PDB file of N, CA and C in Angstrom:
ATOM      1  N   MET A  22      52.955-126.335 148.008  1.00  0.00           N
ATOM      2  CA  MET A  22      53.559-127.089 149.086  1.00  0.00           C
ATOM      3  C   MET A  22      54.766-127.825 148.520  1.00  0.00           C
ATOM      4  N   ASN A  23      55.839-127.876 149.316  1.00  0.00           N
ATOM      5  CA  ASN A  23      57.011-128.604 148.862  1.00  0.00           C
ATOM      6  C   ASN A  23      57.328-129.732 149.846  1.00  0.00           C
ATOM      7  N   ASP A  24      58.415-130.441 149.597  1.00  0.00           N
ATOM      8  CA  ASP A  24      58.762-131.613 150.392  1.00  0.00           C
ATOM      9  C   ASP A  24      59.010-131.290 151.864  1.00  0.00           C
ATOM     10  N   SER A  25      59.402-130.065 152.165  1.00  0.00           N
ATOM     11  CA  SER A  25      59.692-129.705 153.545  1.00  0.00           C
ATOM     12  C   SER A  25      58.435-129.345 154.329  1.00  0.00           C
ATOM     13  N   GLY A  26      57.277-129.392 153.694  1.00  0.00           N
ATOM     14  CA  GLY A  26      56.034-129.048 154.371  1.00  0.00           C
ATOM     15  C   GLY A  26      55.799-127.558 154.483  1.00  0.00           C
ATOM     16  N   ILE A  27      56.588-126.754 153.760  1.00  0.00           N
ATOM     17  CA  ILE A  27      56.440-125.301 153.815  1.00  0.00           C
ATOM     18  C   ILE A  27      55.510-124.860 152.693  1.00  0.00           C
ATOM     19  N   GLU A  28      54.558-124.006 153.059  1.00  0.00           N
ATOM     20  CA  GLU A  28      53.560-123.535 152.102  1.00  0.00           C
ATOM     21  C   GLU A  28      53.403-122.023 152.182  1.00  0.00           C
ATOM     22  N   LEU A  29      53.470-121.374 151.024  1.00  0.00           N
ATOM     23  CA  LEU A  29      53.209-119.940 150.920  1.00  0.00           C
ATOM     24  C   LEU A  29      51.783-119.747 150.445  1.00  0.00           C
ATOM     25  N   THR A  30      51.054-118.899 151.158  1.00  0.00           N
ATOM     26  CA  THR A  30      49.700-118.539 150.763  1.00  0.00           C
ATOM     27  C   THR A  30      49.646-117.024 150.631  1.00  0.00           C
ATOM     28  N   ILE A  31      49.009-116.559 149.560  1.00  0.00           N
ATOM     29  CA  ILE A  31      48.797-115.128 149.386  1.00  0.00           C
ATOM     30  C   ILE A  31      47.307-114.881 149.601  1.00  0.00           C
ATOM     31  N   LEU A  32      47.021-114.127 150.644  1.00  0.00           N
ATOM     32  CA  LEU A  32      45.641-113.867 151.050  1.00  0.00           C
ATOM     33  C   LEU A  32      45.238-112.458 150.662  1.00  0.00           C
ATOM     34  N   LYS A  33      44.016-112.330 150.193  1.00  0.00           N
ATOM     35  CA  LYS A  33      43.490-111.014 149.849  1.00  0.00           C
ATOM     36  C   LYS A  33      42.231-110.766 150.671  1.00  0.00           C
ATOM     37  N   PRO A  34      42.171-109.618 151.338  1.00  0.00           N
ATOM     38  CA  PRO A  34      40.976-109.289 152.126  1.00  0.00           C
ATOM     39  C   PRO A  34      39.731-109.257 151.246  1.00  0.00           C
ATOM     40  N   PRO A  35      38.580-109.547 151.829  1.00  0.00           N
ATOM     41  CA  PRO A  35      38.331-109.741 153.248  1.00  0.00           C
ATOM     42  C   PRO A  35      38.708-111.156 153.703  1.00  0.00           C
ATOM     43  N   LEU A  36      39.263-111.227 154.919  1.00  0.00           N
ATOM     44  CA  LEU A  36      39.636-112.503 155.513  1.00  0.00           C
ATOM     45  C   LEU A  36      38.554-112.946 156.492  1.00  0.00           C
ATOM     46  N   ALA A  37      38.427-114.244 156.644  1.00  0.00           N
ATOM     47  CA  ALA A  37      37.516-114.786 157.652  1.00  0.00           C
ATOM     48  C   ALA A  37      37.948-114.273 159.026  1.00  0.00           C
ATOM     49  N   THR A  38      36.999-114.056 159.906  1.00  0.00           N
ATOM     50  CA  THR A  38      37.273-113.513 161.231  1.00  0.00           C
ATOM     51  C   THR A  38      38.317-114.337 161.975  1.00  0.00           C
ATOM     52  N   GLU A  39      38.205-115.640 161.930  1.00  0.00           N
ATOM     53  CA  GLU A  39      39.156-116.513 162.644  1.00  0.00           C
ATOM     54  C   GLU A  39      40.579-116.323 162.128  1.00  0.00           C
ATOM     55  N   LEU A  40      40.734-116.214 160.820  1.00  0.00           N
ATOM     56  CA  LEU A  40      42.061-116.002 160.234  1.00  0.00           C
ATOM     57  C   LEU A  40      42.597-114.621 160.600  1.00  0.00           C
ATOM     58  N   ALA A  41      41.750-113.603 160.521  1.00  0.00           N
ATOM     59  CA  ALA A  41      42.161-112.249 160.913  1.00  0.00           C
ATOM     60  C   ALA A  41      42.601-112.240 162.375  1.00  0.00           C
ATOM     61  N   ASP A  42      41.852-112.914 163.242  1.00  0.00           N
ATOM     62  CA  ASP A  42      42.217-112.999 164.662  1.00  0.00           C
ATOM     63  C   ASP A  42      43.577-113.671 164.834  1.00  0.00           C
ATOM     64  N   THR A  43      43.819-114.741 164.094  1.00  0.00           N
ATOM     65  CA  THR A  43      45.094-115.463 164.174  1.00  0.00           C
ATOM     66  C   THR A  43      46.250-114.562 163.777  1.00  0.00           C
ATOM     67  N   LEU A  44      46.089-113.819 162.682  1.00  0.00           N
ATOM     68  CA  LEU A  44      47.158-112.933 162.230  1.00  0.00           C
ATOM     69  C   LEU A  44      47.407-111.798 163.219  1.00  0.00           C
ATOM     70  N   ILE A  45      46.345-111.210 163.727  1.00  0.00           N
ATOM     71  CA  ILE A  45      46.493-110.120 164.697  1.00  0.00           C
ATOM     72  C   ILE A  45      47.212-110.620 165.951  1.00  0.00           C
ATOM     73  N   ARG A  46      46.828-111.786 166.447  1.00  0.00           N
ATOM     74  CA  ARG A  46      47.505-112.354 167.624  1.00  0.00           C
ATOM     75  C   ARG A  46      48.980-112.632 167.325  1.00  0.00           C
ATOM     76  N   PHE A  47      49.261-113.129 166.121  1.00  0.00           N
ATOM     77  CA  PHE A  47      50.643-113.410 165.733  1.00  0.00           C
ATOM     78  C   PHE A  47      51.471-112.125 165.752  1.00  0.00           C
ATOM     79  N   TRP A  48      50.975-111.067 165.103  1.00  0.00           N
ATOM     80  CA  TRP A  48      51.709-109.802 165.055  1.00  0.00           C
ATOM     81  C   TRP A  48      51.880-109.220 166.453  1.00  0.00           C
ATOM     82  N   GLU A  49      50.843-109.321 167.268  1.00  0.00           N
ATOM     83  CA  GLU A  49      50.947-108.795 168.622  1.00  0.00           C
ATOM     84  C   GLU A  49      51.993-109.548 169.438  1.00  0.00           C
ATOM     85  N   SER A  50      52.095-110.861 169.231  1.00  0.00           N
ATOM     86  CA  SER A  50      53.098-111.635 169.965  1.00  0.00           C
ATOM     87  C   SER A  50      54.512-111.323 169.475  1.00  0.00           C
ATOM     88  N   VAL A  51      54.668-111.082 168.187  1.00  0.00           N
ATOM     89  CA  VAL A  51      55.996-110.775 167.630  1.00  0.00           C
ATOM     90  C   VAL A  51      56.448-109.369 168.028  1.00  0.00           C
ATOM     91  N   PHE A  52      55.553-108.396 167.929  1.00  0.00           N
ATOM     92  CA  PHE A  52      55.929-106.990 168.127  1.00  0.00           C
ATOM     93  C   PHE A  52      55.591-106.445 169.518  1.00  0.00           C
ATOM     94  N   ASP A  53      54.850-107.213 170.324  1.00  0.00           N
ATOM     95  CA  ASP A  53      54.476-106.815 171.673  1.00  0.00           C
ATOM     96  C   ASP A  53      53.755-105.462 171.707  1.00  0.00           C
ATOM     97  N   THR A  54      52.833-105.307 170.756  1.00  0.00           N
ATOM     98  CA  THR A  54      51.991-104.112 170.703  1.00  0.00           C
ATOM     99  C   THR A  54      50.676-104.484 170.015  1.00  0.00           C
ATOM    100  N   SER A  55      49.671-103.661 170.178  1.00  0.00           N
ATOM    101  CA  SER A  55      48.359-103.941 169.600  1.00  0.00           C
ATOM    102  C   SER A  55      48.361-103.776 168.077  1.00  0.00           C
ATOM    103  N   PHE A  56      47.686-104.694 167.421  1.00  0.00           N
ATOM    104  CA  PHE A  56      47.473-104.602 165.981  1.00  0.00           C
ATOM    105  C   PHE A  56      45.981-104.569 165.665  1.00  0.00           C
ATOM    106  N   ALA A  57      45.167-104.211 166.657  1.00  0.00           N
ATOM    107  CA  ALA A  57      43.718-104.140 166.469  1.00  0.00           C
ATOM    108  C   ALA A  57      43.346-103.170 165.352  1.00  0.00           C
ATOM    109  N   HIS A  58      44.175-102.144 165.145  1.00  0.00           N
ATOM    110  CA  HIS A  58      43.903-101.147 164.101  1.00  0.00           C
ATOM    111  C   HIS A  58      43.906-101.761 162.697  1.00  0.00           C
ATOM    112  N   LEU A  59      44.482-102.946 162.534  1.00  0.00           N
ATOM    113  CA  LEU A  59      44.523-103.578 161.212  1.00  0.00           C
ATOM    114  C   LEU A  59      43.285-104.411 160.895  1.00  0.00           C
ATOM    115  N   ARG A  60      42.395-104.566 161.857  1.00  0.00           N
ATOM    116  CA  ARG A  60      41.200-105.374 161.605  1.00  0.00           C
ATOM    117  C   ARG A  60      40.432-104.857 160.386  1.00  0.00           C
ATOM    118  N   GLY A  61      40.281-103.552 160.279  1.00  0.00           N
ATOM    119  CA  GLY A  61      39.571-102.989 159.134  1.00  0.00           C
ATOM    120  C   GLY A  61      40.237-103.322 157.813  1.00  0.00           C
ATOM    121  N   VAL A  62      41.550-103.285 157.774  1.00  0.00           N
ATOM    122  CA  VAL A  62      42.284-103.646 156.550  1.00  0.00           C
ATOM    123  C   VAL A  62      42.000-105.105 156.203  1.00  0.00           C
ATOM    124  N   LEU A  63      42.044-105.973 157.206  1.00  0.00           N
ATOM    125  CA  LEU A  63      41.797-107.396 156.980  1.00  0.00           C
ATOM    126  C   LEU A  63      40.356-107.668 156.573  1.00  0.00           C
ATOM    127  N   GLU A  64      39.453-106.764 156.958  1.00  0.00           N
ATOM    128  CA  GLU A  64      38.045-106.880 156.556  1.00  0.00           C
ATOM    129  C   GLU A  64      37.772-106.183 155.226  1.00  0.00           C
ATOM    130  N   ASP A  65      38.803-105.560 154.651  1.00  0.00           N
ATOM    131  CA  ASP A  65      38.752-104.938 153.328  1.00  0.00           C
ATOM    132  C   ASP A  65      38.093-103.568 153.292  1.00  0.00           C
ATOM    133  N   VAL A  66      38.181-102.796 154.390  1.00  0.00           N
ATOM    134  CA  VAL A  66      37.605-101.457 154.378  1.00  0.00           C
ATOM    135  C   VAL A  66      38.435-100.481 153.539  1.00  0.00           C
ATOM    136  N   GLU A  67      39.670-100.838 153.230  1.00  0.00           N
ATOM    137  CA  GLU A  67      40.537 -99.985 152.403  1.00  0.00           C
ATOM    138  C   GLU A  67      40.375-100.235 150.908  1.00  0.00           C
ATOM    139  N   ASN A  68      39.470-101.103 150.536  1.00  0.00           N
ATOM    140  CA  ASN A  68      39.344-101.546 149.148  1.00  0.00           C
ATOM    141  C   ASN A  68      39.313-100.402 148.142  1.00  0.00           C
ATOM    142  N   VAL A  69      38.689 -99.307 148.472  1.00  0.00           N
ATOM    143  CA  VAL A  69      38.580 -98.184 147.539  1.00  0.00           C
ATOM    144  C   VAL A  69      39.943 -97.515 147.323  1.00  0.00           C
ATOM    145  N   GLN A  70      40.755 -97.425 148.391  1.00  0.00           N
ATOM    146  CA  GLN A  70      42.037 -96.728 148.304  1.00  0.00           C
ATOM    147  C   GLN A  70      43.201 -97.639 147.934  1.00  0.00           C
ATOM    148  N   ASN A  71      43.193 -98.876 148.447  1.00  0.00           N
ATOM    149  CA  ASN A  71      44.365 -99.741 148.317  1.00  0.00           C
ATOM    150  C   ASN A  71      44.009-101.172 147.960  1.00  0.00           C
ATOM    151  N   HIS A  72      44.973-101.819 147.341  1.00  0.00           N
ATOM    152  CA  HIS A  72      44.921-103.253 147.093  1.00  0.00           C
ATOM    153  C   HIS A  72      45.876-103.875 148.109  1.00  0.00           C
ATOM    154  N   ASP A  73      45.402-104.816 148.920  1.00  0.00           N
ATOM    155  CA  ASP A  73      46.223-105.448 149.947  1.00  0.00           C
ATOM    156  C   ASP A  73      46.400-106.929 149.653  1.00  0.00           C
ATOM    157  N   ALA A  74      47.589-107.444 149.938  1.00  0.00           N
ATOM    158  CA  ALA A  74      47.876-108.871 149.828  1.00  0.00           C
ATOM    159  C   ALA A  74      48.756-109.259 151.008  1.00  0.00           C
ATOM    160  N   LEU A  75      48.366-110.319 151.672  1.00  0.00           N
ATOM    161  CA  LEU A  75      49.121-110.820 152.826  1.00  0.00           C
ATOM    162  C   LEU A  75      49.822-112.104 152.414  1.00  0.00           C
ATOM    163  N   TYR A  76      51.122-112.124 152.604  1.00  0.00           N
ATOM    164  CA  TYR A  76      51.949-113.280 152.277  1.00  0.00           C
ATOM    165  C   TYR A  76      52.184-114.027 153.584  1.00  0.00           C
ATOM    166  N   VAL A  77      51.731-115.266 153.631  1.00  0.00           N
ATOM    167  CA  VAL A  77      51.785-116.052 154.861  1.00  0.00           C
ATOM    168  C   VAL A  77      52.536-117.348 154.565  1.00  0.00           C
ATOM    169  N   LEU A  78      53.567-117.595 155.348  1.00  0.00           N
ATOM    170  CA  LEU A  78      54.362-118.808 155.202  1.00  0.00           C
ATOM    171  C   LEU A  78      54.086-119.708 156.397  1.00  0.00           C
ATOM    172  N   ARG A  79      53.752-120.972 156.100  1.00  0.00           N
ATOM    173  CA  ARG A  79      53.472-121.956 157.142  1.00  0.00           C
ATOM    174  C   ARG A  79      54.309-123.205 156.907  1.00  0.00           C
ATOM    175  N   LYS A  80      54.633-123.856 157.995  1.00  0.00           N
ATOM    176  CA  LYS A  80      55.277-125.167 157.931  1.00  0.00           C
ATOM    177  C   LYS A  80      54.383-126.126 158.677  1.00  0.00           C
ATOM    178  N   GLN A  81      53.812-127.052 157.942  1.00  0.00           N
ATOM    179  CA  GLN A  81      52.865-128.019 158.519  1.00  0.00           C
ATOM    180  C   GLN A  81      51.825-127.297 159.371  1.00  0.00           C
ATOM    181  N   GLN A  82      51.237-126.285 158.787  1.00  0.00           N
ATOM    182  CA  GLN A  82      50.168-125.465 159.372  1.00  0.00           C
ATOM    183  C   GLN A  82      50.635-124.499 160.457  1.00  0.00           C
ATOM    184  N   LYS A  83      51.897-124.553 160.885  1.00  0.00           N
ATOM    185  CA  LYS A  83      52.400-123.615 161.899  1.00  0.00           C
ATOM    186  C   LYS A  83      52.837-122.333 161.204  1.00  0.00           C
ATOM    187  N   LEU A  84      52.352-121.214 161.699  1.00  0.00           N
ATOM    188  CA  LEU A  84      52.666-119.909 161.131  1.00  0.00           C
ATOM    189  C   LEU A  84      54.149-119.594 161.339  1.00  0.00           C
ATOM    190  N   MET A  85      54.866-119.430 160.222  1.00  0.00           N
ATOM    191  CA  MET A  85      56.294-119.115 160.273  1.00  0.00           C
ATOM    192  C   MET A  85      56.528-117.614 160.193  1.00  0.00           C
ATOM    193  N   GLY A  86      55.816-116.957 159.260  1.00  0.00           N
ATOM    194  CA  GLY A  86      56.025-115.537 159.073  1.00  0.00           C
ATOM    195  C   GLY A  86      55.016-114.927 158.128  1.00  0.00           C
ATOM    196  N   THR A  87      55.033-113.587 158.103  1.00  0.00           N
ATOM    197  CA  THR A  87      54.105-112.836 157.255  1.00  0.00           C
ATOM    198  C   THR A  87      54.789-111.614 156.650  1.00  0.00           C
ATOM    199  N   SER A  88      54.193-111.135 155.599  1.00  0.00           N
ATOM    200  CA  SER A  88      54.528-109.857 154.982  1.00  0.00           C
ATOM    201  C   SER A  88      53.236-109.329 154.363  1.00  0.00           C
ATOM    202  N   HIS A  89      53.070-108.019 154.367  1.00  0.00           N
ATOM    203  CA  HIS A  89      51.823-107.407 153.887  1.00  0.00           C
ATOM    204  C   HIS A  89      52.172-106.354 152.844  1.00  0.00           C
ATOM    205  N   LEU A  90      51.689-106.562 151.639  1.00  0.00           N
ATOM    206  CA  LEU A  90      51.914-105.624 150.535  1.00  0.00           C
ATOM    207  C   LEU A  90      50.657-104.792 150.336  1.00  0.00           C
ATOM    208  N   THR A  91      50.833-103.472 150.326  1.00  0.00           N
ATOM    209  CA  THR A  91      49.741-102.546 150.030  1.00  0.00           C
ATOM    210  C   THR A  91      50.118-101.747 148.795  1.00  0.00           C
ATOM    211  N   ILE A  92      49.213-101.718 147.827  1.00  0.00           N
ATOM    212  CA  ILE A  92      49.437-100.970 146.582  1.00  0.00           C
ATOM    213  C   ILE A  92      48.312 -99.959 146.431  1.00  0.00           C
ATOM    214  N   SER A  93      48.673 -98.725 146.134  1.00  0.00           N
ATOM    215  CA  SER A  93      47.692 -97.668 145.944  1.00  0.00           C
ATOM    216  C   SER A  93      46.848 -97.955 144.711  1.00  0.00           C
ATOM    217  N   ARG A  94      45.539 -97.844 144.853  1.00  0.00           N
ATOM    218  CA  ARG A  94      44.660 -97.983 143.683  1.00  0.00           C
ATOM    219  C   ARG A  94      44.694 -96.705 142.837  1.00  0.00           C
ATOM    220  N   GLY A  95      45.021 -95.577 143.458  1.00  0.00           N
ATOM    221  CA  GLY A  95      45.097 -94.313 142.738  1.00  0.00           C
ATOM    222  C   GLY A  95      46.329 -94.218 141.857  1.00  0.00           C
ATOM    223  N   ASP A  96      47.421 -94.820 142.298  1.00  0.00           N
ATOM    224  CA  ASP A  96      48.673 -94.813 141.536  1.00  0.00           C
ATOM    225  C   ASP A  96      49.396 -96.111 141.841  1.00  0.00           C
ATOM    226  N   GLY A  97      49.215 -97.102 140.992  1.00  0.00           N
ATOM    227  CA  GLY A  97      49.765 -98.437 141.186  1.00  0.00           C
ATOM    228  C   GLY A  97      51.276 -98.499 141.231  1.00  0.00           C
ATOM    229  N   ARG A  98      51.937 -97.383 140.967  1.00  0.00           N
ATOM    230  CA  ARG A  98      53.402 -97.357 141.064  1.00  0.00           C
ATOM    231  C   ARG A  98      53.857 -97.218 142.508  1.00  0.00           C
ATOM    232  N   ILE A  99      52.912 -96.901 143.421  1.00  0.00           N
ATOM    233  CA  ILE A  99      53.243 -96.652 144.820  1.00  0.00           C
ATOM    234  C   ILE A  99      52.728 -97.799 145.683  1.00  0.00           C
ATOM    235  N   GLY A 100      53.611 -98.322 146.537  1.00  0.00           N
ATOM    236  CA  GLY A 100      53.223 -99.413 147.420  1.00  0.00           C
ATOM    237  C   GLY A 100      54.078 -99.431 148.663  1.00  0.00           C
ATOM    238  N   GLY A 101      53.768-100.340 149.541  1.00  0.00           N
ATOM    239  CA  GLY A 101      54.541-100.452 150.768  1.00  0.00           C
ATOM    240  C   GLY A 101      54.420-101.833 151.375  1.00  0.00           C
ATOM    241  N   LEU A 102      55.409-102.172 152.193  1.00  0.00           N
ATOM    242  CA  LEU A 102      55.411-103.436 152.922  1.00  0.00           C
ATOM    243  C   LEU A 102      55.204-103.173 154.402  1.00  0.00           C
ATOM    244  N   GLY A 103      54.500-104.049 155.040  1.00  0.00           N
ATOM    245  CA  GLY A 103      54.304-103.961 156.480  1.00  0.00           C
ATOM    246  C   GLY A 103      54.078-105.338 157.052  1.00  0.00           C
ATOM    247  N   GLU A 104      53.908-105.381 158.361  1.00  0.00           N
ATOM    248  CA  GLU A 104      53.635-106.622 159.075  1.00  0.00           C
ATOM    249  C   GLU A 104      54.612-107.733 158.674  1.00  0.00           C
ATOM    250  N   VAL A 105      55.868-107.347 158.510  1.00  0.00           N
ATOM    251  CA  VAL A 105      56.928-108.316 158.234  1.00  0.00           C
ATOM    252  C   VAL A 105      57.310-108.914 159.583  1.00  0.00           C
ATOM    253  N   ALA A 106      56.926-110.157 159.790  1.00  0.00           N
ATOM    254  CA  ALA A 106      57.115-110.783 161.091  1.00  0.00           C
ATOM    255  C   ALA A 106      57.494-112.247 160.918  1.00  0.00           C
ATOM    256  N   THR A 107      58.349-112.717 161.806  1.00  0.00           N
ATOM    257  CA  THR A 107      58.773-114.114 161.805  1.00  0.00           C
ATOM    258  C   THR A 107      58.625-114.676 163.216  1.00  0.00           C
ATOM    259  N   ALA A 108      58.030-115.860 163.316  1.00  0.00           N
ATOM    260  CA  ALA A 108      57.918-116.530 164.613  1.00  0.00           C
ATOM    261  C   ALA A 108      59.325-116.794 165.153  1.00  0.00           C
ATOM    262  N   ILE A 109      59.473-116.724 166.457  1.00  0.00           N
ATOM    263  CA  ILE A 109      60.789-116.836 167.107  1.00  0.00           C
ATOM    264  C   ILE A 109      61.562-118.065 166.632  1.00  0.00           C
ATOM    265  N   GLU A 110      60.909-119.208 166.560  1.00  0.00           N
ATOM    266  CA  GLU A 110      61.628-120.440 166.219  1.00  0.00           C
ATOM    267  C   GLU A 110      62.099-120.507 164.770  1.00  0.00           C
ATOM    268  N   PHE A 111      61.635-119.564 163.926  1.00  0.00           N
ATOM    269  CA  PHE A 111      62.043-119.569 162.523  1.00  0.00           C
ATOM    270  C   PHE A 111      62.921-118.376 162.157  1.00  0.00           C
ATOM    271  N   ARG A 112      63.287-117.572 163.139  1.00  0.00           N
ATOM    272  CA  ARG A 112      64.116-116.401 162.850  1.00  0.00           C
ATOM    273  C   ARG A 112      65.500-116.812 162.378  1.00  0.00           C
ATOM    274  N   ARG A 113      66.091-115.916 161.599  1.00  0.00           N
ATOM    275  CA  ARG A 113      67.437-116.094 161.053  1.00  0.00           C
ATOM    276  C   ARG A 113      67.516-117.273 160.075  1.00  0.00           C
ATOM    277  N   SER A 114      66.371-117.576 159.457  1.00  0.00           N
ATOM    278  CA  SER A 114      66.339-118.666 158.478  1.00  0.00           C
ATOM    279  C   SER A 114      65.913-118.173 157.098  1.00  0.00           C
ATOM    280  N   GLY A 115      65.771-116.859 156.939  1.00  0.00           N
ATOM    281  CA  GLY A 115      65.421-116.292 155.642  1.00  0.00           C
ATOM    282  C   GLY A 115      63.933-116.150 155.381  1.00  0.00           C
ATOM    283  N   VAL A 116      63.100-116.403 156.385  1.00  0.00           N
ATOM    284  CA  VAL A 116      61.644-116.315 156.207  1.00  0.00           C
ATOM    285  C   VAL A 116      61.238-114.911 155.779  1.00  0.00           C
ATOM    286  N   ALA A 117      61.628-113.896 156.538  1.00  0.00           N
ATOM    287  CA  ALA A 117      61.226-112.520 156.228  1.00  0.00           C
ATOM    288  C   ALA A 117      61.785-112.082 154.879  1.00  0.00           C
ATOM    289  N   ALA A 118      63.039-112.411 154.615  1.00  0.00           N
ATOM    290  CA  ALA A 118      63.649-112.027 153.337  1.00  0.00           C
ATOM    291  C   ALA A 118      62.899-112.661 152.170  1.00  0.00           C
ATOM    292  N   SER A 119      62.551-113.919 152.310  1.00  0.00           N
ATOM    293  CA  SER A 119      61.833-114.621 151.253  1.00  0.00           C
ATOM    294  C   SER A 119      60.450-114.010 151.006  1.00  0.00           C
ATOM    295  N   LEU A 120      59.722-113.725 152.087  1.00  0.00           N
ATOM    296  CA  LEU A 120      58.387-113.133 151.944  1.00  0.00           C
ATOM    297  C   LEU A 120      58.459-111.736 151.338  1.00  0.00           C
ATOM    298  N   CYS A 121      59.414-110.930 151.780  1.00  0.00           N
ATOM    299  CA  CYS A 121      59.560-109.574 151.242  1.00  0.00           C
ATOM    300  C   CYS A 121      59.981-109.592 149.783  1.00  0.00           C
ATOM    301  N   GLU A 122      60.857-110.497 149.439  1.00  0.00           N
ATOM    302  CA  GLU A 122      61.300-110.605 148.046  1.00  0.00           C
ATOM    303  C   GLU A 122      60.123-110.981 147.145  1.00  0.00           C
ATOM    304  N   ARG A 123      59.305-111.922 147.585  1.00  0.00           N
ATOM    305  CA  ARG A 123      58.148-112.331 146.786  1.00  0.00           C
ATOM    306  C   ARG A 123      57.171-111.167 146.622  1.00  0.00           C
ATOM    307  N   ALA A 124      56.891-110.450 147.725  1.00  0.00           N
ATOM    308  CA  ALA A 124      55.984-109.307 147.661  1.00  0.00           C
ATOM    309  C   ALA A 124      56.548-108.225 146.743  1.00  0.00           C
ATOM    310  N   ARG A 125      57.845-107.937 146.878  1.00  0.00           N
ATOM    311  CA  ARG A 125      58.485-106.927 146.019  1.00  0.00           C
ATOM    312  C   ARG A 125      58.396-107.326 144.551  1.00  0.00           C
ATOM    313  N   ASN A 126      58.660-108.582 144.253  1.00  0.00           N
ATOM    314  CA  ASN A 126      58.597-109.036 142.866  1.00  0.00           C
ATOM    315  C   ASN A 126      57.176-108.945 142.311  1.00  0.00           C
ATOM    316  N   ASP A 127      56.194-109.304 143.115  1.00  0.00           N
ATOM    317  CA  ASP A 127      54.793-109.178 142.685  1.00  0.00           C
ATOM    318  C   ASP A 127      54.441-107.714 142.441  1.00  0.00           C
ATOM    319  N   PHE A 128      54.897-106.833 143.332  1.00  0.00           N
ATOM    320  CA  PHE A 128      54.656-105.392 143.190  1.00  0.00           C
ATOM    321  C   PHE A 128      55.267-104.884 141.878  1.00  0.00           C
ATOM    322  N   ARG A 129      56.505-105.215 141.635  1.00  0.00           N
ATOM    323  CA  ARG A 129      57.174-104.766 140.404  1.00  0.00           C
ATOM    324  C   ARG A 129      56.533-105.338 139.146  1.00  0.00           C
ATOM    325  N   SER A 130      56.069-106.586 139.220  1.00  0.00           N
ATOM    326  CA  SER A 130      55.441-107.202 138.050  1.00  0.00           C
ATOM    327  C   SER A 130      54.125-106.517 137.686  1.00  0.00           C
ATOM    328  N   ARG A 131      53.543-105.804 138.653  1.00  0.00           N
ATOM    329  CA  ARG A 131      52.287-105.048 138.420  1.00  0.00           C
ATOM    330  C   ARG A 131      52.572-103.596 138.042  1.00  0.00           C
ATOM    331  N   GLY A 132      53.839-103.260 137.849  1.00  0.00           N
ATOM    332  CA  GLY A 132      54.186-101.896 137.465  1.00  0.00           C
ATOM    333  C   GLY A 132      54.615-101.027 138.607  1.00  0.00           C
ATOM    334  N   GLY A 133      54.787-101.611 139.802  1.00  0.00           N
ATOM    335  CA  GLY A 133      55.185-100.840 140.966  1.00  0.00           C
ATOM    336  C   GLY A 133      56.599-100.321 140.856  1.00  0.00           C
ATOM    337  N   GLU A 134      56.800 -99.127 141.386  1.00  0.00           N
ATOM    338  CA  GLU A 134      58.114 -98.493 141.303  1.00  0.00           C
ATOM    339  C   GLU A 134      58.648 -98.040 142.646  1.00  0.00           C
ATOM    340  N   ALA A 135      57.787 -97.552 143.528  1.00  0.00           N
ATOM    341  CA  ALA A 135      58.279 -96.952 144.785  1.00  0.00           C
ATOM    342  C   ALA A 135      57.435 -97.371 145.963  1.00  0.00           C
TER     343      ALA A 135
END
């Protein structure tokens, strides 16, 4: 946490049901489409195939934005970003860029390449 009240949290599945519900509702409001298909990922059903980390930025507990890093357990050089979303009131302030940069740097520090 810093002086501006902004806090980055890196979450690893399985997530509590309430938190998973909050994230799914957030993504659905940002993208105007269902994200119910991600419930299994948030419950850690992909654990055998992938390592998942959710980057969540909040300001005084208000959800600002998210980014989701998935890394293959079969080949740690392969990964991807998803669920890059910013709440309307925080858009154009660098939230998504900051979250993606952090996820990319974490991926590369683990040997990720593509």
